[in-house]
XYZ file of C-alpha atoms in Angstrom:
520
model
C 119.338 99.241 120.642
C 119.090 95.795 119.291
C 117.244 96.180 115.530
C 115.249 93.090 115.503
C 113.225 91.740 118.784
C 111.791 88.678 118.083
C 111.273 87.638 121.984
C 111.916 90.926 123.945
C 109.524 92.057 125.968
C 109.235 95.518 128.070
C 107.612 96.511 131.189
C 105.568 99.694 132.412
C 103.642 102.217 130.526
C 106.160 103.693 128.430
C 105.904 102.074 124.812
C 109.678 101.656 123.165
C 109.643 104.184 120.333
C 110.664 101.272 117.814
C 107.545 99.580 118.646
C 105.051 102.100 118.747
C 106.545 103.595 115.788
C 106.722 99.993 113.587
C 103.287 98.955 114.976
C 101.399 102.424 113.633
C 103.481 102.399 110.427
C 102.451 99.000 109.361
C 98.758 99.609 109.332
C 99.114 101.671 106.334
C 99.979 98.782 104.218
C 97.830 96.431 106.299
C 94.719 98.485 105.348
C 95.604 99.365 102.127
C 95.505 95.360 101.029
C 92.244 94.943 102.942
C 90.770 97.719 101.129
C 92.029 96.504 97.998
C 89.857 93.637 98.691
C 86.924 94.784 100.810
C 86.215 98.389 98.199
C 87.588 97.144 94.859
C 87.052 93.365 94.044
C 83.492 93.788 93.647
C 84.147 96.676 91.179
C 87.002 94.576 89.831
C 84.283 91.928 89.194
C 81.634 94.167 88.019
C 83.592 96.103 85.541
C 86.392 94.030 84.576
C 85.142 91.736 81.964
C 85.532 88.187 84.023
C 82.072 87.320 84.182
C 79.931 86.284 81.038
C 77.134 88.797 79.254
C 73.726 89.418 79.382
C 71.316 87.453 81.842
C 74.448 85.243 82.778
C 75.998 88.539 84.117
C 73.450 89.507 86.283
C 72.916 85.748 87.275
C 76.663 85.665 88.404
C 76.480 88.955 89.869
C 73.653 87.675 92.175
C 75.706 84.344 93.231
C 78.962 86.841 93.996
C 76.697 89.004 96.260
C 75.317 85.776 98.251
C 78.676 84.602 98.453
C 80.484 87.616 99.734
C 77.263 87.869 102.186
C 77.433 84.666 103.564
C 81.647 84.689 103.908
C 81.523 88.078 105.468
C 78.712 86.829 108.200
C 80.535 83.391 108.800
C 84.036 85.084 109.337
C 82.338 87.745 111.935
C 81.611 84.389 113.616
C 85.207 83.238 113.238
C 86.397 86.204 114.689
C 85.640 85.211 118.576
C 86.888 81.620 117.140
C 90.458 83.518 116.816
C 90.024 85.531 119.401
C 89.886 82.644 121.949
C 92.665 80.581 120.046
C 95.012 83.425 120.434
C 94.264 83.658 124.236
C 94.544 79.837 124.308
C 97.393 79.308 122.190
C 100.839 81.321 122.735
C 104.280 80.788 121.254
C 107.367 81.468 122.036
C 107.677 84.605 120.024
C 104.753 86.109 121.604
C 101.168 86.012 122.034
C 100.588 88.028 118.798
C 103.033 88.310 116.666
C 103.451 84.996 115.612
C 99.657 84.995 114.604
C 100.395 88.077 112.824
C 102.931 86.797 110.451
C 101.002 83.693 109.464
C 97.821 85.655 108.708
C 100.005 87.916 106.710
C 101.391 85.011 104.503
C 97.916 83.482 103.788
C 96.622 86.791 103.181
C 99.416 87.288 100.307
C 98.521 84.646 98.575
C 95.059 84.317 98.457
C 94.630 88.105 97.124
C 97.359 87.599 94.473
C 95.081 84.877 93.347
C 91.873 86.846 93.722
C 93.280 89.222 91.216
C 95.874 87.552 88.978
C 93.895 84.291 88.305
C 91.122 84.550 85.496
C 88.735 81.860 84.495
C 85.551 83.611 83.206
C 81.975 82.837 83.878
C 81.139 80.518 86.304
C 84.590 79.292 86.412
C 85.640 82.438 88.041
C 82.504 82.328 90.651
C 83.627 78.950 91.529
C 87.247 80.474 91.987
C 86.067 83.522 93.925
C 83.790 81.512 96.206
C 86.994 79.309 97.319
C 89.322 82.119 97.724
C 87.102 84.851 98.946
C 86.230 82.275 101.954
C 90.145 81.436 102.367
C 90.527 85.223 102.449
C 87.995 85.785 105.172
C 89.897 83.200 107.613
C 93.522 84.181 106.762
C 92.625 87.999 107.188
C 91.057 87.277 110.481
C 94.094 85.769 111.877
C 96.277 88.877 111.099
C 93.672 91.206 111.938
C 92.608 89.762 115.509
C 96.267 89.311 116.475
C 97.202 92.836 115.219
C 94.457 94.309 116.935
C 94.298 92.601 120.337
C 98.152 93.823 120.586
C 97.106 97.453 120.843
C 95.278 97.806 124.115
C 98.236 95.585 125.936
C 100.989 98.204 124.903
C 99.806 100.283 127.942
C 97.485 101.814 130.064
C 98.662 105.656 130.312
C 95.729 107.579 128.546
C 97.765 110.026 126.978
C 99.911 107.216 125.298
C 97.251 105.798 124.549
C 95.515 108.425 123.005
C 98.708 109.102 120.935
C 99.457 105.491 119.597
C 95.913 105.227 118.918
C 95.402 108.661 116.935
C 98.750 107.842 115.259
C 97.591 104.381 114.247
C 93.956 105.837 113.031
C 95.927 108.346 110.816
C 98.196 105.410 109.051
C 95.324 103.633 108.851
C 93.513 106.577 106.865
C 96.953 107.178 104.675
C 96.689 103.164 103.896
C 92.730 103.618 102.437
C 93.271 106.884 100.820
C 96.204 105.646 98.780
C 94.105 102.428 97.443
C 90.969 104.707 97.129
C 92.853 107.543 95.284
C 95.123 105.312 93.295
C 92.563 102.731 91.819
C 90.086 105.027 90.056
C 93.021 107.110 88.541
C 95.300 104.139 87.469
C 92.471 101.744 85.974
C 92.088 102.496 82.577
C 88.819 101.700 80.179
C 89.278 98.527 78.191
C 92.400 97.470 80.810
C 90.676 96.901 84.073
C 92.040 93.615 84.435
C 95.489 93.846 83.831
C 95.635 97.201 86.092
C 93.996 95.433 88.917
C 96.676 92.789 88.556
C 99.416 95.192 88.854
C 97.778 97.202 91.533
C 97.494 93.657 93.569
C 101.069 92.610 93.044
C 102.177 96.231 94.466
C 99.941 96.618 97.330
C 100.345 92.663 98.210
C 103.935 93.069 98.274
C 104.490 96.172 100.200
C 101.839 94.666 103.288
C 104.035 91.301 103.539
C 107.070 93.264 104.022
C 105.362 95.567 106.435
C 104.119 92.190 108.659
C 107.675 91.024 108.794
C 108.742 94.414 109.668
C 106.557 94.414 112.619
C 107.555 90.747 113.496
C 111.203 91.543 113.721
C 110.753 95.203 115.066
C 108.159 95.145 117.761
C 108.122 94.142 121.372
C 105.258 92.692 123.345
C 104.553 94.134 126.902
C 105.170 91.603 129.552
C 102.186 90.058 130.968
C 101.734 88.933 134.414
C 102.321 85.286 134.478
C 99.539 84.633 137.036
C 97.051 86.561 135.147
C 98.131 84.824 131.892
C 97.912 81.534 133.053
C 94.455 82.265 134.669
C 93.400 83.362 131.328
C 94.705 80.780 129.025
C 93.243 78.085 131.748
C 89.740 79.985 131.529
C 89.867 81.007 127.965
C 86.659 79.422 126.223
C 84.624 80.283 122.983
C 81.643 81.570 125.216
C 83.620 84.375 126.437
C 82.700 86.594 123.751
C 78.992 85.904 124.990
C 80.193 86.323 128.636
C 81.828 89.427 128.010
C 78.788 90.898 125.928
C 76.404 90.066 128.658
C 78.641 90.927 132.007
C 80.369 94.253 130.719
C 77.600 96.673 129.799
C 79.630 99.556 128.652
C 81.609 96.852 126.316
C 78.423 96.084 124.904
C 77.133 99.564 124.722
C 80.424 100.233 122.651
C 80.013 97.279 120.335
C 76.703 98.257 119.154
C 77.728 101.950 118.358
C 80.743 100.471 116.629
C 78.787 97.922 114.490
C 76.635 101.064 113.593
C 79.339 103.118 112.686
C 81.162 100.370 110.815
C 77.828 100.173 108.679
C 77.156 103.939 108.463
C 80.395 105.431 107.507
C 81.267 102.603 104.917
C 78.089 102.810 102.868
C 79.667 106.207 101.047
C 82.768 104.540 100.075
C 80.797 101.190 99.143
C 79.089 103.164 96.237
C 81.890 105.226 95.489
C 83.358 103.574 92.193
C 79.430 103.203 90.792
C 78.306 106.784 91.847
C 81.436 108.456 90.366
C 81.163 106.603 87.130
C 77.647 106.529 86.431
C 77.261 110.337 87.608
C 80.208 111.682 86.104
C 81.582 109.418 83.763
C 83.188 106.138 83.210
C 86.883 106.097 82.846
C 89.715 107.260 84.689
C 89.673 110.867 83.055
C 85.967 111.328 83.887
C 84.378 110.062 87.126
C 87.887 108.185 88.136
C 89.225 111.705 88.511
C 86.813 113.128 90.330
C 86.927 110.448 92.848
C 90.347 110.681 93.276
C 90.134 114.218 94.028
C 87.232 113.686 96.218
C 89.478 111.218 98.138
C 92.083 114.031 98.802
C 89.157 115.440 100.506
C 88.524 112.092 102.297
C 91.798 112.357 103.424
C 92.192 115.919 104.125
C 88.941 115.494 106.539
C 89.847 112.445 108.078
C 93.606 113.084 109.136
C 92.683 116.410 110.289
C 90.456 114.791 112.439
C 92.825 112.304 113.831
C 95.569 114.528 114.177
C 93.280 117.302 115.785
C 91.722 114.460 118.366
C 94.503 114.396 120.896
C 94.533 118.055 121.078
C 90.796 118.668 120.970
C 90.540 115.878 123.966
C 92.669 118.034 126.038
C 89.879 120.883 125.938
C 86.870 118.849 124.876
C 85.009 116.118 126.837
C 84.128 113.119 124.628
C 80.882 113.852 124.960
C 81.277 116.902 123.506
C 83.692 115.593 120.766
C 80.841 113.183 119.972
C 78.238 116.055 119.441
C 81.072 117.753 117.067
C 81.314 114.697 114.896
C 78.262 114.196 114.442
C 76.842 117.656 113.407
C 79.485 117.715 111.084
C 78.889 114.726 109.175
C 75.280 115.101 109.343
C 75.397 118.410 107.484
C 77.738 117.088 105.122
C 75.541 114.505 103.960
C 72.615 116.462 103.745
C 74.553 119.061 101.512
C 75.654 115.941 99.715
C 72.485 114.875 99.013
C 70.825 118.244 97.623
C 74.136 118.915 95.842
C 75.641 116.075 94.364
C 72.207 114.380 92.940
C 69.879 115.461 90.537
C 67.403 116.607 92.935
C 66.218 119.982 91.562
C 66.679 119.130 87.808
C 68.134 116.681 85.434
C 71.807 117.174 86.800
C 73.311 117.529 89.836
C 74.054 121.190 91.166
C 77.743 120.064 92.105
C 79.363 120.235 88.409
C 81.340 122.414 86.199
C 83.350 124.493 88.268
C 80.829 123.950 91.242
C 82.308 120.380 91.619
C 84.165 122.134 94.452
C 81.052 122.051 96.545
C 81.059 117.899 96.106
C 84.402 117.992 97.523
C 83.725 120.458 100.965
C 81.090 118.157 101.525
C 83.470 115.004 101.601
C 85.766 116.740 103.745
C 83.082 117.888 106.473
C 81.315 114.113 106.198
C 85.157 112.687 106.931
C 85.891 114.886 109.530
C 83.047 113.943 111.690
C 83.364 110.293 110.864
C 87.216 110.817 111.850
C 86.404 112.263 115.214
C 84.166 109.222 115.873
C 86.546 106.324 114.488
C 89.129 107.508 117.347
C 86.707 108.278 119.721
C 84.924 104.915 119.733
C 88.287 102.874 120.009
C 89.178 104.975 122.667
C 86.113 103.659 124.395
C 86.705 100.246 123.493
C 89.822 100.205 125.235
C 88.249 101.923 128.470
C 86.466 98.791 128.512
C 89.247 96.458 129.014
C 90.703 98.116 132.076
C 86.942 98.041 133.315
C 86.910 94.400 132.511
C 90.042 93.991 134.314
C 88.953 95.541 137.408
C 85.392 94.244 137.828
C 85.852 90.742 136.771
C 89.690 90.155 136.815
C 90.170 89.493 133.337
C 91.640 91.473 130.512
C 90.390 89.647 127.547
C 92.123 91.931 124.792
C 91.484 89.199 122.018
C 87.956 88.429 122.685
C 87.282 92.073 122.882
C 89.100 92.825 119.399
C 87.343 89.632 117.827
C 83.874 91.553 118.984
C 85.073 94.349 117.205
C 86.147 92.371 114.358
C 83.150 90.540 114.152
C 81.720 94.126 113.895
C 83.395 94.927 110.900
C 82.466 91.691 109.048
C 78.808 91.933 109.855
C 78.725 95.806 108.801
C 80.556 94.898 105.934
C 78.038 92.065 105.011
C 74.888 94.794 105.228
C 76.838 96.996 103.305
C 77.219 94.888 100.324
C 73.567 93.785 100.624
C 72.519 97.273 100.610
C 74.672 98.323 97.726
C 73.154 95.174 95.932
C 69.491 96.084 96.645
C 70.050 99.710 96.011
C 71.961 99.103 92.351
C 69.373 96.044 91.559
C 66.246 98.063 92.273
C 67.501 101.129 90.580
C 68.183 99.006 87.240
C 71.910 100.349 87.382
C 73.216 96.893 87.103
C 71.822 96.792 83.973
C 73.959 99.445 82.931
C 77.320 97.827 84.532
C 76.541 94.766 82.522
C 76.756 96.743 79.391
C 80.055 98.232 80.469
C 81.762 94.677 81.695
C 80.146 93.530 78.232
C 82.484 95.825 76.621
C 85.366 95.157 79.173
C 84.952 91.463 78.370
C 85.701 92.083 74.374
C 88.605 94.597 75.205
C 90.016 91.669 77.396
C 89.820 88.991 74.949
C 90.836 91.482 71.771
C 87.628 90.955 70.111
C 85.757 93.291 67.721
C 86.479 96.987 67.410
C 87.247 97.372 70.917
C 90.534 95.556 70.586
C 92.122 98.529 68.419
C 90.361 101.275 70.093
C 92.049 103.560 73.145
C 91.170 104.041 76.587
C 89.789 107.144 76.200
C 87.909 106.047 73.177
C 86.262 103.189 74.920
C 85.536 105.562 77.911
C 83.607 108.021 75.491
C 81.545 105.167 73.945
C 80.413 104.058 77.180
C 79.663 107.396 78.735
C 78.016 108.616 75.034
C 75.793 105.604 74.513
C 75.546 103.693 77.646
C 75.603 106.371 80.937
C 73.685 109.157 79.132
C 70.695 106.453 79.090
C 70.394 106.647 83.209
C 67.013 108.375 84.793
C 66.613 110.534 86.949
C 64.964 108.432 89.385
C 67.419 105.725 89.255
C 70.037 108.524 90.566
C 67.631 109.298 93.515
C 67.260 105.755 94.463
C 71.152 105.756 94.726
C 71.024 108.816 96.960
C 68.753 106.927 99.445
C 71.156 103.959 99.676
C 74.115 106.047 99.556
C 73.423 109.211 101.620
C 70.164 108.698 103.546
C 70.391 105.284 105.262
C 73.996 105.735 106.472
C 72.820 109.368 108.001
C 70.351 107.603 110.045
C 72.262 104.669 110.961
C 75.152 107.690 111.952
C 72.783 109.831 114.167
C 71.899 106.508 116.348
C 75.351 105.508 116.878
C 76.077 109.201 117.971
C 73.140 108.972 120.701
C 74.956 105.706 121.789
C 78.436 106.910 122.289
C 77.285 110.489 123.457
C 75.211 107.960 126.330
C 78.751 105.610 126.793
C 79.109 105.452 130.620
C 82.836 105.540 131.004
C 84.060 109.354 130.888
C 87.526 110.572 131.338
C 87.192 110.948 135.222
C 85.465 107.337 135.584
C 88.418 105.785 133.390
C 90.968 107.679 135.603
C 89.695 106.268 138.829
C 89.805 102.649 137.230
C 93.159 102.808 136.536
C 94.168 104.502 139.803
C 92.036 101.329 141.525
C 94.444 98.840 139.285
C 97.481 100.192 140.214
C 96.633 100.238 143.966
C 95.258 96.885 143.682
C 98.859 95.734 141.879
C 100.767 97.382 144.450
C 99.017 95.521 147.476
C 99.695 92.561 145.544
C 103.437 93.203 144.983
C 103.869 93.833 148.914
C 102.418 90.905 149.832
């Protein structure tokens, strides 16, 4: 077996072992790099002291949030453009792999700049605006190409189930690694330096993994006639045409948008919640978030490992209900136990903090089931499109999925910003950022204080001043809103028209059509 497969392809539904293993495995580092920016760049900006203090801080945070929302919406619109480009422009190295590499190189350079270049105040806001827009662009190139490759690997539903589940497990490992490590490693008074070190490590592993994918993976050999037709017919309006004429695809995309929005809100609030509810610093709220992230990993990984097994004995509709019941119960319990609903402090404190971890495991088990389920439903619409309209359009379909992810992130960002602003919690983070700014600049007493001493001061003099009503407002944005969104998504996923039986009929009809063409 050759070690490097730059231009080699394969045929049939059996995916080469090295290809499936590498394709799935690199998603650990892809999603670790993505989550470092998507989840922690705003936390880095909020707490690391890169902005000015006082009223200037609030103005700069407002501009940064506006920039993020605009860029995410614009990036979502760029996704179908990139899908169209991939359908239209093919390299000798393959349809997907060259684009994956181009995006990886650009993404590495941009992420390092965002975390290592440190002008302060409005200078940082300008740098952020330019490079966050660039990050949207280079990540889109890599992301659309990577996800477009997935449905092209095989039509066999069992193999597709297995590859999708393994890939989701690897994605989860990357997400958990970042969500768990960052709160534990980032110290009070040292946020800027610690984030810079983490960025160097994460981006290096990401780039190495993407080069490995290009060298090792084989692309599936495509039908020359079908490929030529798709290249010639590819148009930017394909996204709108696909949404209009492919009803199962349209339904699935709405459900995926709601899923991205609802499931991402909890983790989007996580650092604010754990720092402000359980104490600032890696040994207080950061430590609790680390253990909560382990529960995140446990619940999600169990769901993703179990999905192929459960799908043998349960229909997709049954799995939809199981997932929905789990995360609804978990959200309700976390609202009642993790916030000061019945008194000045939440029930889940001290020895009872374990209740919070159980809530997390149940929530993320349900979300993990739905994450795999929705991707499987999306892939089913590719074969439906081929059977009904004579074209697959994997890149266009994947670009709409990515567009949903970006729109979901933009709405999440707006929800988080409005919640923190309305609750007055940004006034608290302003004071913390001021301390970090002075510690970074080696100013006043902070330069000589240890990380533990700075954290203790923040907890005793700033966080203790938060009112109970502010936490309840936080709970509405963090728990109540995503619960409603996820329930709507559950209903839509349950009503998805292509079940296992229907998909089997589609695949058999496609095979019969191909055999008839070959015999003629």
